Amino acid sequence: MTTASFGTFFLPGPTEVRPEVLMAMTKPMIPHRGRDFETLFARIQAGLRSVFRTSRPIFVSTSSATGLMESAVRCAPAGPILAIVNGAFSERFAQLARACDREVDVLDVRWGEVPALDDLEARLRARRYGAVTVVHSETSTGALTDVAAVCALARVHGAACLVDSVTGVGGAPLLFDDWGLDFALTGSQKALALPPGLAFGVASEDHMRHARQAPARGLYFDPVEFEQYAVKNQTPNTPALSLLYALDVQLERVAAEGMEARWARHAAMATRTEAWVRDRAERRGDVVDILAPEGARSPTVSAVTLPPGVRGSDVVAAVAAEGIVVGGGYGKLRDGTFRIGHMGDHTVETLDRCLTACDAALDALTPAVGRG
Ligand SMILES: *Cc1c(COP(=O)(O)O)cnc(C)c1O
């Protein structure tokens, strides 16, 4: 296999994994209670700390990202939870909190938009919350929330801030320590461009204090256990060694690129996608647009709104005929949008191939209407 085969898969998760990362998973097993493992895990910890911009220990969970969402909620400070809901994944965060027996109030935001800080402040003034849940990059809509501002506001009102940054971390700036977040998490299969199966998270000292007092923090996703083992460069349970080999190889590449360069590459891909949409609208008179408002667009995923009569699933099928995979609309946006995951190891060059295929697909699906 060569890297020439890379550059056809633009799902907003899982994302395309480079052949050399896949190959790393074929290495033989080692004992997970031993020095070689500790050396490997120490390297992984250091790499992930720079990805999250933190000096805190990183939780490495053998689960998809949802496992650590559950961890965050279970150990959140007592009291009701205010869930900011602006798409399908933030809605799921709210559901998950209810499933963990927490009382949940919802700050409802139109899908595609981001929360207005005034609205958030009004809600935080009206009731004392234990925690706020927020999704950084709403993968169903492509909207990017200013989680630094949300968390600062939550903190002023005595609430912790739990951040789902599943399509944020590794693609959009997230500065855990500087922003004073309480919990942030991601999954391996999004902007870090690894196979699915691992989740990564970090918790503040405050969060850990509450966790130690939480009445039912469970065991598998217990942050106290994660931390106790992480500081010894171990994991509480048998780790998914093959995935850690892949992670190790990928973190080396992430470090070589540098986080600022990585963020800039993702921003350039989002800008390129916007330019294509704008160009197409002008050229063809199509009513295609980026769903999220300017200034609140995710660098990792774009939801493109479609002309009436064209369904997301039609676009996905037509693009697939060109040998490229994109995502359909999600949840209640299933029909009216399709999504391009421009994250992980993609570049403006590989993205251009995808956009060319999208353009051809839309040409086939929409007769040119011109501008009246
Ligand atoms: C993909 C995704 C999730 C779910 O992650 P899993 O790894 O499938 O558990 C949650 N939130 C966001 C924003 C996502 O993009």
Short mmCIF file of C-alpha atoms and ligand atoms in Angstrom, two decimals:
data_model
loop_
_atom_site.label_atom_id
_atom_site.label_comp_id
_atom_site.label_asym_id
_atom_site.label_seq_id
_atom_site.Cartn_x
_atom_site.Cartn_y
_atom_site.Cartn_z
CA MET A 1 0.00 0.00 0.00
CA THR A 2 1.17 3.51 -0.67
CA THR A 3 -0.13 6.86 0.51
CA ALA A 4 -1.31 7.47 -3.06
CA SER A 5 -4.48 5.61 -2.09
CA PHE A 6 -5.24 8.26 0.54
CA GLY A 7 -7.77 10.98 -0.17
CA THR A 8 -11.20 9.59 -0.97
CA PHE A 9 -13.02 9.30 2.34
CA PHE A 10 -14.63 12.47 3.72
CA LEU A 11 -17.14 11.14 6.22
CA PRO A 12 -17.37 13.32 9.34
CA GLY A 13 -16.32 10.27 11.32
CA PRO A 14 -14.87 7.80 11.09
CA THR A 15 -12.28 9.64 9.03
CA GLU A 16 -9.69 8.32 6.60
CA VAL A 17 -6.72 6.62 8.24
CA ARG A 18 -3.31 6.65 6.54
CA PRO A 19 -1.93 3.24 5.55
CA GLU A 20 1.11 3.54 7.82
CA VAL A 21 -1.16 4.13 10.81
CA LEU A 22 -3.19 1.05 9.88
CA MET A 23 0.01 -0.94 9.47
CA ALA A 24 1.15 -0.04 12.98
CA MET A 25 -1.72 -2.15 14.31
CA THR A 26 -0.14 -5.36 13.04
CA LYS A 27 2.67 -5.27 15.62
CA PRO A 28 2.81 -8.13 18.15
CA MET A 29 1.31 -7.84 21.64
CA ILE A 30 3.37 -6.88 24.69
CA PRO A 31 2.48 -7.34 28.39
CA HIS A 32 0.50 -4.32 29.51
CA ARG A 33 2.02 -4.48 33.00
CA GLY A 34 5.60 -3.99 31.96
CA ARG A 35 8.26 -1.44 31.21
CA ASP A 36 7.82 -1.41 27.42
CA PHE A 37 4.16 -0.61 27.81
CA GLU A 38 4.89 2.16 30.31
CA THR A 39 7.39 3.70 27.90
CA LEU A 40 4.80 3.58 25.11
CA PHE A 41 2.07 5.01 27.33
CA ALA A 42 4.31 7.79 28.63
CA ARG A 43 4.94 8.87 25.03
CA ILE A 44 1.21 8.75 24.31
CA GLN A 45 0.41 10.78 27.42
CA ALA A 46 2.90 13.47 26.44
CA GLY A 47 1.58 13.59 22.88
CA LEU A 48 -2.04 13.85 23.99
CA ARG A 49 -1.22 16.53 26.58
CA SER A 50 0.04 18.76 23.82
CA VAL A 51 -3.02 17.97 21.70
CA PHE A 52 -5.33 19.05 24.57
CA ARG A 53 -2.96 21.84 25.66
CA THR A 54 -2.91 20.65 29.24
CA SER A 55 -0.54 19.51 31.93
CA ARG A 56 -3.23 17.23 33.40
CA PRO A 57 -3.18 13.42 32.97
CA ILE A 58 -5.09 12.20 29.92
CA PHE A 59 -7.74 9.50 30.18
CA VAL A 60 -7.41 6.90 27.45
CA SER A 61 -10.60 4.87 27.33
CA THR A 62 -11.22 1.75 25.27
CA SER A 63 -14.62 2.90 24.07
CA SER A 64 -16.05 5.29 21.59
CA ALA A 65 -16.27 8.94 22.67
CA THR A 66 -19.67 8.44 24.29
CA GLY A 67 -18.01 6.47 27.10
CA LEU A 68 -16.20 9.56 28.29
CA MET A 69 -19.32 11.72 27.89
CA GLU A 70 -20.90 9.37 30.40
CA SER A 71 -17.85 9.63 32.65
CA ALA A 72 -18.07 13.42 32.57
CA VAL A 73 -21.75 13.51 33.49
CA ARG A 74 -21.62 10.88 36.22
CA CYS A 75 -18.99 12.78 38.14
CA ALA A 76 -20.24 16.30 37.48
CA PRO A 77 -20.98 18.39 40.59
CA ALA A 78 -24.38 17.77 42.19
CA GLY A 79 -27.33 19.80 40.97
CA PRO A 80 -29.31 20.09 37.75
CA ILE A 81 -27.52 20.13 34.42
CA LEU A 82 -28.04 22.77 31.76
CA ALA A 83 -27.62 21.17 28.34
CA ILE A 84 -26.96 23.49 25.42
CA VAL A 85 -28.67 21.79 22.48
CA ASN A 86 -27.92 23.04 18.96
CA GLY A 87 -27.82 19.78 17.04
CA ALA A 88 -28.04 15.99 17.24
CA PHE A 89 -24.90 15.38 19.27
CA SER A 90 -25.62 18.03 21.88
CA GLU A 91 -29.13 16.56 22.12
CA ARG A 92 -27.56 13.19 22.78
CA PHE A 93 -25.43 14.72 25.55
CA ALA A 94 -28.68 15.88 27.20
CA GLN A 95 -30.24 12.42 26.78
CA LEU A 96 -27.17 10.78 28.23
CA ALA A 97 -27.35 13.02 31.30
CA ARG A 98 -31.01 12.05 31.81
CA ALA A 99 -30.03 8.39 31.40
CA CYS A 100 -27.50 8.91 34.22
CA ASP A 101 -30.41 10.02 36.38
CA ARG A 102 -29.53 13.71 36.28
CA GLU A 103 -32.14 16.44 36.13
CA VAL A 104 -31.64 18.25 32.82
CA ASP A 105 -32.80 21.66 31.60
CA VAL A 106 -32.25 22.44 27.95
CA LEU A 107 -31.08 25.67 26.38
CA ASP A 108 -32.58 25.15 22.94
CA VAL A 109 -30.70 26.71 20.07
CA ARG A 110 -31.78 26.52 16.44
CA TRP A 111 -29.88 23.71 14.72
CA GLY A 112 -27.00 25.20 12.75
CA GLU A 113 -26.60 28.14 15.12
CA VAL A 114 -24.52 28.56 18.25
CA PRO A 115 -25.83 29.69 21.66
CA ALA A 116 -26.13 33.41 22.30
CA LEU A 117 -24.13 34.21 25.44
CA ASP A 118 -26.92 36.50 26.69
CA ASP A 119 -29.39 33.63 26.59
CA LEU A 120 -26.95 31.39 28.40
CA GLU A 121 -26.32 34.01 31.04
CA ALA A 122 -30.06 34.50 31.61
CA ARG A 123 -30.48 30.76 32.18
CA LEU A 124 -27.50 30.58 34.51
CA ARG A 125 -28.88 33.51 36.55
CA ALA A 126 -32.33 31.97 36.79
CA ARG A 127 -31.21 28.71 38.36
CA ARG A 128 -28.13 27.30 40.02
CA TYR A 129 -26.69 24.46 37.91
CA GLY A 130 -24.13 21.83 38.78
CA ALA A 131 -22.85 21.71 35.22
CA VAL A 132 -23.35 22.88 31.66
CA THR A 133 -22.92 20.49 28.75
CA VAL A 134 -21.81 21.89 25.41
CA VAL A 135 -20.64 20.52 22.08
CA HIS A 136 -17.64 22.35 20.64
CA SER A 137 -18.03 21.35 16.98
CA GLU A 138 -21.61 20.16 16.33
CA THR A 139 -20.94 17.44 13.78
CA SER A 140 -24.59 17.33 12.68
CA THR A 141 -24.60 21.01 11.64
CA GLY A 142 -20.99 22.16 11.28
CA ALA A 143 -21.41 24.91 13.89
CA LEU A 144 -18.48 25.78 16.16
CA THR A 145 -19.33 27.08 19.62
CA ASP A 146 -16.99 29.39 21.52
CA VAL A 147 -16.53 26.98 24.40
CA ALA A 148 -14.00 29.25 26.11
CA ALA A 149 -16.72 31.91 26.49
CA VAL A 150 -19.37 29.37 27.49
CA CYS A 151 -17.12 27.90 30.16
CA ALA A 152 -16.06 31.28 31.50
CA LEU A 153 -19.74 32.18 31.92
CA ALA A 154 -20.58 28.85 33.53
CA ARG A 155 -17.75 29.29 35.99
CA VAL A 156 -18.93 32.77 37.02
CA HIS A 157 -22.27 31.21 37.91
CA GLY A 158 -20.76 28.31 39.82
CA ALA A 159 -21.37 25.60 37.21
CA ALA A 160 -18.81 23.21 35.79
CA CYS A 161 -18.41 23.01 32.03
CA LEU A 162 -18.33 19.65 30.24
CA VAL A 163 -17.18 19.87 26.64
CA ASP A 164 -17.79 17.34 23.88
CA SER A 165 -15.02 18.25 21.47
CA VAL A 166 -15.24 15.06 19.47
CA THR A 167 -14.81 16.83 16.10
CA GLY A 168 -12.93 19.72 17.74
CA VAL A 169 -9.79 18.37 19.39
CA GLY A 170 -7.04 17.92 16.83
CA GLY A 171 -8.72 20.15 14.25
CA ALA A 172 -10.04 23.23 16.04
CA PRO A 173 -8.07 25.07 18.73
CA LEU A 174 -8.89 23.79 22.21
CA LEU A 175 -6.71 25.03 25.06
CA PHE A 176 -7.83 23.03 28.05
CA ASP A 177 -5.72 24.73 30.72
CA ASP A 178 -5.89 28.28 29.39
CA TRP A 179 -9.65 28.12 28.90
CA GLY A 180 -10.25 26.65 32.35
CA LEU A 181 -12.42 23.78 31.10
CA ASP A 182 -13.63 21.14 33.56
CA PHE A 183 -13.88 18.19 31.21
CA ALA A 184 -13.09 17.84 27.52
CA LEU A 185 -13.21 14.71 25.45
CA THR A 186 -12.78 13.39 21.95
CA GLY A 187 -12.79 10.09 20.06
CA SER A 188 -9.99 8.54 18.02
CA GLN A 189 -11.95 8.40 14.77
CA LYS A 190 -12.51 12.08 14.09
CA ALA A 191 -9.91 14.86 13.71
CA LEU A 192 -7.11 12.64 15.01
CA ALA A 193 -7.65 10.33 12.03
CA LEU A 194 -7.32 7.02 13.84
CA PRO A 195 -9.55 3.97 13.67
CA PRO A 196 -12.59 4.07 15.99
CA GLY A 197 -12.32 2.47 19.42
CA LEU A 198 -10.54 4.90 21.72
CA ALA A 199 -11.73 7.98 23.58
CA PHE A 200 -9.47 10.62 25.11
CA GLY A 201 -10.42 12.99 27.88
CA VAL A 202 -9.06 15.36 30.47
CA ALA A 203 -10.56 16.67 33.69
CA SER A 204 -9.72 19.67 35.86
CA GLU A 205 -8.65 19.32 39.49
CA ASP A 206 -12.07 20.69 40.46
CA HIS A 207 -13.80 18.00 38.47
CA MET A 208 -11.65 15.34 40.13
CA ARG A 209 -12.58 16.70 43.55
CA HIS A 210 -16.26 16.30 42.72
CA ALA A 211 -15.60 12.90 41.15
CA ARG A 212 -14.08 11.55 44.36
CA GLN A 213 -17.33 12.45 46.12
CA ALA A 214 -19.69 11.29 43.39
CA PRO A 215 -22.14 8.71 44.76
CA ALA A 216 -22.12 6.39 41.72
CA ARG A 217 -19.20 7.05 39.47
CA GLY A 218 -19.14 3.46 38.22
CA LEU A 219 -15.93 1.68 37.42
CA TYR A 220 -15.12 1.39 33.72
CA PHE A 221 -15.30 5.14 33.11
CA ASP A 222 -14.20 6.20 36.57
CA PRO A 223 -11.96 9.27 36.22
CA VAL A 224 -10.36 8.57 39.59
CA GLU A 225 -9.10 5.21 38.32
CA PHE A 226 -8.06 6.67 34.99
CA GLU A 227 -5.99 9.29 36.78
CA GLN A 228 -4.46 6.93 39.34
CA TYR A 229 -3.21 4.68 36.56
CA ALA A 230 -2.31 7.40 34.04
CA VAL A 231 0.20 8.96 36.42
CA LYS A 232 1.96 5.57 36.55
CA ASN A 233 1.78 5.32 32.73
CA GLN A 234 -0.71 2.50 32.96
CA THR A 235 -4.36 1.88 32.22
CA PRO A 236 -6.85 0.45 34.76
CA ASN A 237 -7.89 -2.40 32.44
CA THR A 238 -6.38 -4.25 29.49
CA PRO A 239 -5.70 -1.54 26.91
CA ALA A 240 -6.48 -1.91 23.20
CA LEU A 241 -2.80 -2.32 22.40
CA SER A 242 -3.16 -2.35 18.64
CA LEU A 243 -5.01 0.96 18.70
CA LEU A 244 -2.35 2.41 20.99
CA TYR A 245 0.34 1.42 18.46
CA ALA A 246 -1.60 3.34 15.82
CA LEU A 247 -2.02 6.29 18.18
CA ASP A 248 1.69 6.34 18.93
CA VAL A 249 2.56 6.57 15.22
CA GLN A 250 -0.09 9.22 14.63
CA LEU A 251 0.95 11.38 17.59
CA GLU A 252 4.48 11.48 16.24
CA ARG A 253 3.12 12.94 13.01
CA VAL A 254 0.87 15.38 14.91
CA ALA A 255 3.89 16.61 16.89
CA ALA A 256 5.98 16.96 13.73
CA GLU A 257 3.27 19.08 12.11
CA GLY A 258 2.65 21.15 15.25
CA MET A 259 -0.77 22.00 16.66
CA GLU A 260 -0.86 25.54 15.23
CA ALA A 261 -0.10 24.22 11.75
CA ARG A 262 -2.71 21.51 12.20
CA TRP A 263 -5.36 24.04 13.20
CA ALA A 264 -4.37 26.26 10.26
CA ARG A 265 -4.64 23.33 7.83
CA HIS A 266 -8.16 22.60 9.06
CA ALA A 267 -9.16 26.27 8.86
CA ALA A 268 -7.87 26.35 5.27
CA MET A 269 -10.01 23.33 4.38
CA ALA A 270 -13.14 24.97 5.82
CA THR A 271 -12.34 28.16 3.92
CA ARG A 272 -11.85 26.16 0.73
CA THR A 273 -15.25 24.49 1.21
CA GLU A 274 -16.92 27.87 1.76
CA ALA A 275 -15.27 29.24 -1.36
CA TRP A 276 -16.56 26.31 -3.39
CA VAL A 277 -20.10 26.81 -2.13
CA ARG A 278 -19.96 30.53 -2.86
CA ASP A 279 -18.47 29.97 -6.27
CA ARG A 280 -21.06 27.36 -7.13
CA ALA A 281 -23.94 29.55 -6.02
CA GLU A 282 -22.66 32.36 -8.23
CA ARG A 283 -21.83 30.18 -11.19
CA ARG A 284 -25.00 28.11 -11.21
CA GLY A 285 -27.57 30.07 -9.28
CA ASP A 286 -28.01 27.02 -7.02
CA VAL A 287 -29.22 27.68 -3.54
CA VAL A 288 -26.39 25.83 -1.88
CA ASP A 289 -24.94 27.34 1.27
CA ILE A 290 -23.01 26.50 4.41
CA LEU A 291 -25.59 25.92 7.16
CA ALA A 292 -23.66 27.45 10.06
CA PRO A 293 -23.40 31.24 10.16
CA GLU A 294 -20.15 32.98 9.26
CA GLY A 295 -17.92 33.34 12.28
CA ALA A 296 -19.28 30.13 13.85
CA ARG A 297 -18.21 27.50 11.35
CA SER A 298 -16.34 24.40 12.31
CA PRO A 299 -12.94 23.94 10.67
CA THR A 300 -13.52 20.16 10.58
CA VAL A 301 -16.99 19.62 9.15
CA SER A 302 -19.34 21.54 6.87
CA ALA A 303 -23.06 20.90 6.49
CA VAL A 304 -24.08 22.13 3.04
CA THR A 305 -27.72 23.10 2.55
CA LEU A 306 -29.26 21.85 -0.67
CA PRO A 307 -31.67 23.28 -3.22
CA PRO A 308 -35.30 22.22 -2.76
CA GLY A 309 -35.94 18.77 -4.17
CA VAL A 310 -32.35 17.56 -3.82
CA ARG A 311 -31.86 15.19 -0.91
CA GLY A 312 -28.69 14.58 1.06
CA SER A 313 -28.83 10.88 0.28
CA ASP A 314 -28.96 11.64 -3.47
CA VAL A 315 -25.80 13.71 -3.19
CA VAL A 316 -24.01 11.01 -1.18
CA ALA A 317 -24.89 8.41 -3.83
CA ALA A 318 -23.88 10.63 -6.75
CA VAL A 319 -20.56 11.52 -5.09
CA ALA A 320 -19.95 7.83 -4.33
CA ALA A 321 -20.28 7.17 -8.06
CA GLU A 322 -17.20 9.43 -8.43
CA GLY A 323 -15.30 7.27 -5.93
CA ILE A 324 -15.56 9.69 -3.01
CA VAL A 325 -17.38 9.22 0.29
CA VAL A 326 -19.16 12.15 1.95
CA GLY A 327 -21.74 12.15 4.75
CA GLY A 328 -25.47 12.55 4.48
CA GLY A 329 -27.54 14.97 6.50
CA TYR A 330 -27.93 14.00 10.15
CA GLY A 331 -31.04 13.74 12.30
CA LYS A 332 -33.66 16.29 11.35
CA LEU A 333 -31.27 17.73 8.74
CA ARG A 334 -31.15 14.38 6.92
CA ASP A 335 -32.90 15.53 3.75
CA GLY A 336 -31.91 19.16 3.36
CA THR A 337 -28.14 18.89 3.83
CA PHE A 338 -25.10 16.76 3.19
CA ARG A 339 -21.86 16.92 5.12
CA ILE A 340 -18.19 17.01 4.21
CA GLY A 341 -15.74 15.90 6.89
CA HIS A 342 -12.58 17.89 6.08
CA MET A 343 -10.58 16.73 9.01
CA GLY A 344 -7.80 14.47 10.17
CA ASP A 345 -5.05 14.02 7.63
CA HIS A 346 -6.82 15.62 4.69
CA THR A 347 -5.38 18.67 3.01
CA VAL A 348 -6.72 21.35 0.69
CA GLU A 349 -5.34 19.19 -2.14
CA THR A 350 -7.23 16.03 -1.20
CA LEU A 351 -10.31 18.12 -0.38
CA ASP A 352 -10.26 19.63 -3.87
CA ARG A 353 -10.86 16.16 -5.29
CA CYS A 354 -13.86 15.80 -3.02
CA LEU A 355 -15.24 19.22 -3.96
CA THR A 356 -14.83 18.45 -7.66
CA ALA A 357 -16.85 15.28 -7.15
CA CYS A 358 -19.50 17.17 -5.16
CA ASP A 359 -19.71 19.75 -7.92
CA ALA A 360 -20.23 17.10 -10.59
CA ALA A 361 -22.82 15.36 -8.44
CA LEU A 362 -24.78 18.55 -7.90
CA ASP A 363 -24.58 19.36 -11.61
CA ALA A 364 -26.19 16.03 -12.33
CA LEU A 365 -28.89 16.55 -9.71
CA THR A 366 -29.79 20.19 -10.34
CA PRO A 367 -30.55 21.75 -13.67
CA ALA A 368 -28.90 25.21 -13.87
CA VAL A 369 -31.53 27.78 -12.94
CA GLY A 370 -29.55 30.95 -13.52
CA ARG A 371 -30.40 34.18 -11.77
CA GLY A 372 -33.65 35.75 -12.69
C1 LIG B 1 -18.99 11.34 16.62
C2 LIG B 1 -19.48 12.22 17.71
C3 LIG B 1 -19.94 11.73 18.95
C4 LIG B 1 -20.10 10.27 19.21
O1 LIG B 1 -18.90 9.66 19.29
P1 LIG B 1 -18.79 8.07 19.41
O2 LIG B 1 -17.31 7.91 19.24
O3 LIG B 1 -19.58 7.49 18.30
O4 LIG B 1 -19.27 7.67 20.74
C5 LIG B 1 -20.31 12.62 19.91
N1 LIG B 1 -20.25 13.94 19.70
C6 LIG B 1 -19.82 14.47 18.54
C7 LIG B 1 -19.80 15.95 18.39
C8 LIG B 1 -19.42 13.62 17.51
O5 LIG B 1 -18.99 14.14 16.36
#
